[in-house]
mmCIF file of C-alpha atoms in Angstrom:
data_model
loop_
_atom_site.group_PDB
_atom_site.id
_atom_site.type_symbol
_atom_site.label_atom_id
_atom_site.label_comp_id
_atom_site.label_asym_id
_atom_site.label_seq_id
_atom_site.Cartn_x
_atom_site.Cartn_y
_atom_site.Cartn_z
ATOM 1 C CA MET A 9 104.878 53.853 138.631
ATOM 2 C CA SER A 10 103.172 57.076 139.673
ATOM 3 C CA VAL A 11 100.196 56.758 141.990
ATOM 4 C CA TRP A 12 98.259 58.843 139.473
ATOM 5 C CA SER A 13 98.172 55.856 137.106
ATOM 6 C CA ASN A 14 95.929 54.114 139.629
ATOM 7 C CA LEU A 15 93.289 56.830 139.558
ATOM 8 C CA VAL A 16 90.172 55.688 137.759
ATOM 9 C CA ALA A 17 87.383 58.190 138.180
ATOM 10 C CA MET A 18 88.843 60.390 140.845
ATOM 11 C CA SER A 19 91.750 62.739 141.209
ATOM 12 C CA PHE A 20 92.761 64.867 144.105
ATOM 13 C CA ILE A 21 93.553 68.523 143.921
ATOM 14 C CA THR A 22 95.249 70.023 146.865
ATOM 15 C CA SER A 23 96.791 73.456 147.301
ATOM 16 C CA LEU A 24 99.675 73.590 149.739
ATOM 17 C CA SER A 25 101.043 76.390 151.848
ATOM 18 C CA MET A 26 103.977 75.385 154.024
ATOM 19 C CA SER A 27 104.690 76.733 157.489
ATOM 20 C CA SER A 28 106.709 75.705 160.531
ATOM 21 C CA TYR A 29 103.637 73.785 161.670
ATOM 22 C CA GLY A 30 103.376 71.681 158.507
ATOM 23 C CA ALA A 31 101.099 72.248 155.547
ATOM 24 C CA THR A 32 97.685 73.785 155.093
ATOM 25 C CA VAL A 33 95.901 71.635 152.528
ATOM 26 C CA PHE A 34 93.044 72.955 150.391
ATOM 27 C CA ILE A 35 90.812 70.351 148.712
ATOM 28 C CA VAL A 36 88.382 71.279 145.937
ATOM 29 C CA ASP A 37 85.764 69.501 143.855
ATOM 30 C CA GLY A 38 85.740 69.042 140.091
ATOM 31 C CA GLN A 39 84.441 72.584 139.565
ATOM 32 C CA GLY A 40 87.175 74.115 141.691
ATOM 33 C CA GLY A 41 84.958 74.829 144.692
ATOM 34 C CA PRO A 42 86.072 74.124 148.268
ATOM 35 C CA LEU A 43 85.158 70.614 149.379
ATOM 36 C CA ALA A 44 84.001 70.295 152.978
ATOM 37 C CA ASN A 45 83.851 66.931 154.781
ATOM 38 C CA ALA A 46 86.831 65.422 152.961
ATOM 39 C CA VAL A 47 88.919 63.186 155.230
ATOM 40 C CA VAL A 48 92.701 62.876 155.052
ATOM 41 C CA GLU A 49 94.366 60.133 157.092
ATOM 42 C CA VAL A 50 98.133 59.986 157.559
ATOM 43 C CA LEU A 51 98.967 56.285 157.308
ATOM 44 C CA ASP A 52 101.311 55.793 160.243
ATOM 45 C CA ASP A 53 101.309 53.871 163.521
ATOM 46 C CA SER A 54 100.309 56.797 165.715
ATOM 47 C CA VAL A 55 97.782 56.063 168.454
ATOM 48 C CA LEU A 56 95.812 58.211 170.863
ATOM 49 C CA ALA A 57 96.956 57.869 174.471
ATOM 50 C CA GLU A 58 93.380 58.625 175.480
ATOM 51 C CA LYS A 59 90.423 58.181 173.169
ATOM 52 C CA PRO A 60 87.702 60.684 174.039
ATOM 53 C CA MET A 61 84.053 59.932 173.452
ATOM 54 C CA ALA A 62 82.949 61.083 169.993
ATOM 55 C CA ILE A 63 79.448 62.413 169.335
ATOM 56 C CA MET A 64 77.154 61.811 166.364
ATOM 57 C CA ASP A 65 74.082 63.884 167.179
ATOM 58 C CA GLN A 66 70.686 64.020 165.477
ATOM 59 C CA VAL A 67 69.395 67.557 164.922
ATOM 60 C CA ASN A 68 66.464 68.636 162.737
ATOM 61 C CA LYS A 69 66.225 65.117 161.298
ATOM 62 C CA GLN A 70 69.851 65.161 160.156
ATOM 63 C CA PHE A 71 73.011 63.553 161.479
ATOM 64 C CA GLU A 72 75.329 66.161 162.979
ATOM 65 C CA PRO A 73 78.075 66.156 161.887
ATOM 66 C CA TYR A 74 77.400 64.807 158.402
ATOM 67 C CA VAL A 75 80.872 63.207 158.498
ATOM 68 C CA LEU A 76 82.535 62.145 161.754
ATOM 69 C CA ALA A 77 86.227 61.179 161.637
ATOM 70 C CA ILE A 78 87.468 58.996 164.516
ATOM 71 C CA THR A 79 90.230 56.472 165.171
ATOM 72 C CA GLN A 80 89.674 52.739 165.648
ATOM 73 C CA GLY A 81 88.863 51.715 169.188
ATOM 74 C CA GLN A 82 86.990 54.952 169.842
ATOM 75 C CA LEU A 83 83.510 55.069 171.366
ATOM 76 C CA VAL A 84 80.719 57.068 169.723
ATOM 77 C CA ASN A 85 77.552 58.243 171.444
ATOM 78 C CA PHE A 86 74.403 58.930 169.412
ATOM 79 C CA PRO A 87 72.279 61.498 171.290
ATOM 80 C CA ASN A 88 68.930 62.410 169.791
ATOM 81 C CA SER A 89 68.472 66.169 170.190
ATOM 82 C CA ASP A 90 65.181 66.165 168.264
ATOM 83 C CA ASP A 91 61.783 66.040 169.951
ATOM 84 C CA ILE A 92 60.887 62.971 167.876
ATOM 85 C CA ARG A 93 62.255 59.439 168.032
ATOM 86 C CA HIS A 94 64.915 58.076 165.678
ATOM 87 C CA HIS A 95 65.974 54.529 164.766
ATOM 88 C CA VAL A 96 69.669 54.606 163.843
ATOM 89 C CA TYR A 97 71.349 51.723 162.039
ATOM 90 C CA SER A 98 74.164 50.733 159.704
ATOM 91 C CA PHE A 99 74.672 47.750 157.398
ATOM 92 C CA SER A 100 78.304 48.638 156.670
ATOM 93 C CA ASN A 101 80.761 45.755 157.059
ATOM 94 C CA THR A 102 83.006 47.945 159.203
ATOM 95 C CA LYS A 103 80.371 48.167 161.955
ATOM 96 C CA PRO A 104 76.815 46.894 161.508
ATOM 97 C CA PHE A 105 74.623 47.985 164.420
ATOM 98 C CA GLU A 106 71.147 49.166 165.353
ATOM 99 C CA LEU A 107 69.765 51.634 167.901
ATOM 100 C CA LYS A 108 66.007 51.102 168.002
ATOM 101 C CA LEU A 109 63.486 53.919 168.448
ATOM 102 C CA TYR A 110 64.639 56.274 171.191
ATOM 103 C CA HIS A 111 64.659 59.799 172.595
ATOM 104 C CA GLY A 112 67.564 61.433 174.398
ATOM 105 C CA THR A 113 70.889 59.640 174.748
ATOM 106 C CA PRO A 114 71.324 55.845 174.604
ATOM 107 C CA ASN A 115 72.696 54.212 177.740
ATOM 108 C CA ASN A 116 75.602 52.590 175.930
ATOM 109 C CA PRO A 117 77.878 54.174 173.314
ATOM 110 C CA ILE A 118 78.988 52.143 170.295
ATOM 111 C CA LEU A 119 82.588 50.905 170.028
ATOM 112 C CA PHE A 120 84.142 51.121 166.559
ATOM 113 C CA GLU A 121 86.909 48.526 166.640
ATOM 114 C CA ASN A 122 87.794 48.279 162.947
ATOM 115 C CA PRO A 123 88.975 50.867 160.413
ATOM 116 C CA GLY A 124 86.722 51.661 157.472
ATOM 117 C CA VAL A 125 83.645 53.664 156.544
ATOM 118 C CA VAL A 126 80.292 53.315 158.303
ATOM 119 C CA VAL A 127 77.200 54.618 156.499
ATOM 120 C CA LEU A 128 74.389 55.631 158.863
ATOM 121 C CA GLY A 129 70.660 55.738 158.240
ATOM 122 C CA CYS A 130 67.403 56.176 160.137
ATOM 123 C CA ASN A 131 64.620 53.662 159.593
ATOM 124 C CA ILE A 132 61.993 56.314 160.339
ATOM 125 C CA HIS A 133 63.407 59.223 158.331
ATOM 126 C CA ASP A 134 64.889 58.132 155.016
ATOM 127 C CA SER A 135 66.412 61.577 154.409
ATOM 128 C CA MET A 136 68.851 61.018 157.291
ATOM 129 C CA VAL A 137 72.234 59.800 156.038
ATOM 130 C CA GLY A 138 75.565 60.254 157.799
ATOM 131 C CA TYR A 139 79.069 58.815 157.704
ATOM 132 C CA ILE A 140 81.675 57.738 160.232
ATOM 133 C CA TYR A 141 85.231 57.401 158.933
ATOM 134 C CA VAL A 142 87.133 55.086 161.288
ATOM 135 C CA ALA A 143 90.867 55.633 160.829
ATOM 136 C CA HIS A 144 93.669 53.209 161.653
ATOM 137 C CA SER A 145 95.931 56.136 162.539
ATOM 138 C CA ALA A 146 95.428 58.802 165.174
ATOM 139 C CA ASN A 147 96.415 61.400 162.556
ATOM 140 C CA VAL A 148 93.098 61.885 160.793
ATOM 141 C CA PHE A 149 91.718 65.238 159.661
ATOM 142 C CA LYS A 150 88.485 66.569 158.115
ATOM 143 C CA THR A 151 88.211 69.636 155.902
ATOM 144 C CA ASN A 152 86.172 72.601 157.071
ATOM 145 C CA ASP A 153 83.667 74.586 154.997
ATOM 146 C CA SER A 154 86.591 76.277 153.248
ATOM 147 C CA GLY A 155 87.982 72.903 152.178
ATOM 148 C CA THR A 156 91.106 73.254 154.306
ATOM 149 C CA ILE A 157 92.960 71.183 156.889
ATOM 150 C CA ARG A 158 96.282 71.654 158.672
ATOM 151 C CA LEU A 159 98.606 68.642 158.501
ATOM 152 C CA PRO A 160 101.700 68.041 160.658
ATOM 153 C CA GLU A 161 105.143 68.045 159.080
ATOM 154 C CA LEU A 162 105.453 64.915 156.935
ATOM 155 C CA GLN A 163 108.247 62.958 155.290
ATOM 156 C CA PRO A 164 108.100 62.691 151.476
ATOM 157 C CA GLN A 165 107.449 58.934 151.622
ATOM 158 C CA THR A 166 104.486 59.315 153.993
ATOM 159 C CA VAL A 167 101.300 57.867 152.524
ATOM 160 C CA LEU A 168 97.961 59.664 152.841
ATOM 161 C CA ARG A 169 94.516 58.168 152.441
ATOM 162 C CA VAL A 170 91.957 60.626 151.077
ATOM 163 C CA TRP A 171 88.193 60.072 151.151
ATOM 164 C CA HIS A 172 84.903 61.891 150.619
ATOM 165 C CA PRO A 173 81.355 60.484 151.014
ATOM 166 C CA GLU A 174 80.325 61.695 147.560
ATOM 167 C CA GLN A 175 83.426 60.605 145.633
ATOM 168 C CA GLN A 176 82.755 58.952 142.284
ATOM 169 C CA GLN A 177 83.969 55.520 143.446
ATOM 170 C CA GLY A 178 81.362 55.446 146.207
ATOM 171 C CA PRO A 179 81.834 55.841 149.961
ATOM 172 C CA GLU A 180 83.191 52.345 150.650
ATOM 173 C CA SER A 181 86.509 52.980 148.862
ATOM 174 C CA ALA A 182 89.407 55.385 149.394
ATOM 175 C CA GLN A 183 92.500 56.469 147.475
ATOM 176 C CA THR A 184 96.082 56.540 148.716
ATOM 177 C CA ILE A 185 98.762 58.988 147.619
ATOM 178 C CA ARG A 186 102.304 59.768 148.748
ATOM 179 C CA TRP A 187 102.975 63.125 150.342
ATOM 180 C CA SER A 188 105.797 63.694 147.854
ATOM 181 C CA GLU A 189 103.235 63.527 145.029
ATOM 182 C CA VAL A 190 101.003 66.067 146.745
ATOM 183 C CA GLU A 191 103.958 68.413 147.221
ATOM 184 C CA LYS A 192 105.019 67.940 143.602
ATOM 185 C CA THR A 193 101.652 68.592 141.974
ATOM 186 C CA GLY A 194 100.601 71.483 144.205
ATOM 187 C CA SER A 195 96.921 71.294 143.341
ATOM 188 C CA VAL A 196 94.577 68.431 142.537
ATOM 189 C CA VAL A 197 90.761 67.643 142.399
ATOM 190 C CA ILE A 198 88.350 65.184 144.098
ATOM 191 C CA ASN A 199 85.637 64.487 141.537
ATOM 192 C CA THR A 200 82.304 64.032 143.278
ATOM 193 C CA GLN A 201 78.822 62.953 142.273
ATOM 194 C CA ALA A 202 75.310 63.531 143.550
ATOM 195 C CA PRO A 203 74.502 61.537 146.715
ATOM 196 C CA ALA A 204 72.588 58.276 146.367
ATOM 197 C CA PRO A 205 68.767 58.498 146.604
ATOM 198 C CA ARG A 206 67.889 59.091 150.231
ATOM 199 C CA ASN A 207 65.410 56.193 150.468
ATOM 200 C CA THR A 208 68.023 53.536 149.652
ATOM 201 C CA PHE A 209 68.928 52.772 153.261
ATOM 202 C CA GLY A 210 65.358 52.629 154.519
ATOM 203 C CA GLU A 211 64.367 50.198 151.772
ATOM 204 C CA LYS A 212 67.350 47.979 152.573
ATOM 205 C CA PHE A 213 66.372 47.996 156.252
ATOM 206 C CA LYS A 214 62.843 46.878 155.421
ATOM 207 C CA VAL A 215 64.128 44.047 153.199
ATOM 208 C CA ASN A 216 66.602 42.821 155.832
ATOM 209 C CA HIS A 217 63.900 42.808 158.521
ATOM 210 C CA ALA A 218 61.120 41.314 156.414
ATOM 211 C CA HIS A 219 61.369 37.940 158.125
#
């Protein structure tokens, strides 16, 4: 059965250009525009020999980057580059945590042990929403503003996991597809939707801390 039969509300469109270095993949939204911040993970057993510290900054009351792609077991630091305090937290099952009101850089980075998606919020500024995609594999890539990534050479049976924070299924899910299907179709679409209301996370924080 084709993997496309499992698609419910989302399809992937990817343009391929092959080279000796692998494939340049172009991901677009439902209107054909380039889709930045899409994550593609190659599902293999590759691991990083050294896992550098990743950074999720806070600049102008926004998380920077909007989407951070890391591999499991990697540490993330959350510096606050604003001149106001932030209160960072997540209720995601992958990694619930809280960094209470602070300036500057916290003393201890956060370890992300498990693969999955972590949705970030700020209890003080409801407009602040960010995402950390924690990959099982070391081969994880994020599209640039042009909607492109460069993948290594892959075998036809290699499975890819593709994700975007504004996909129609919601940020907690992801879709898998074989590389042979991507090569065969040539171009596909990720259907997206408007982000959730920005006050959702702040309201949830207040409910969870009401007692």
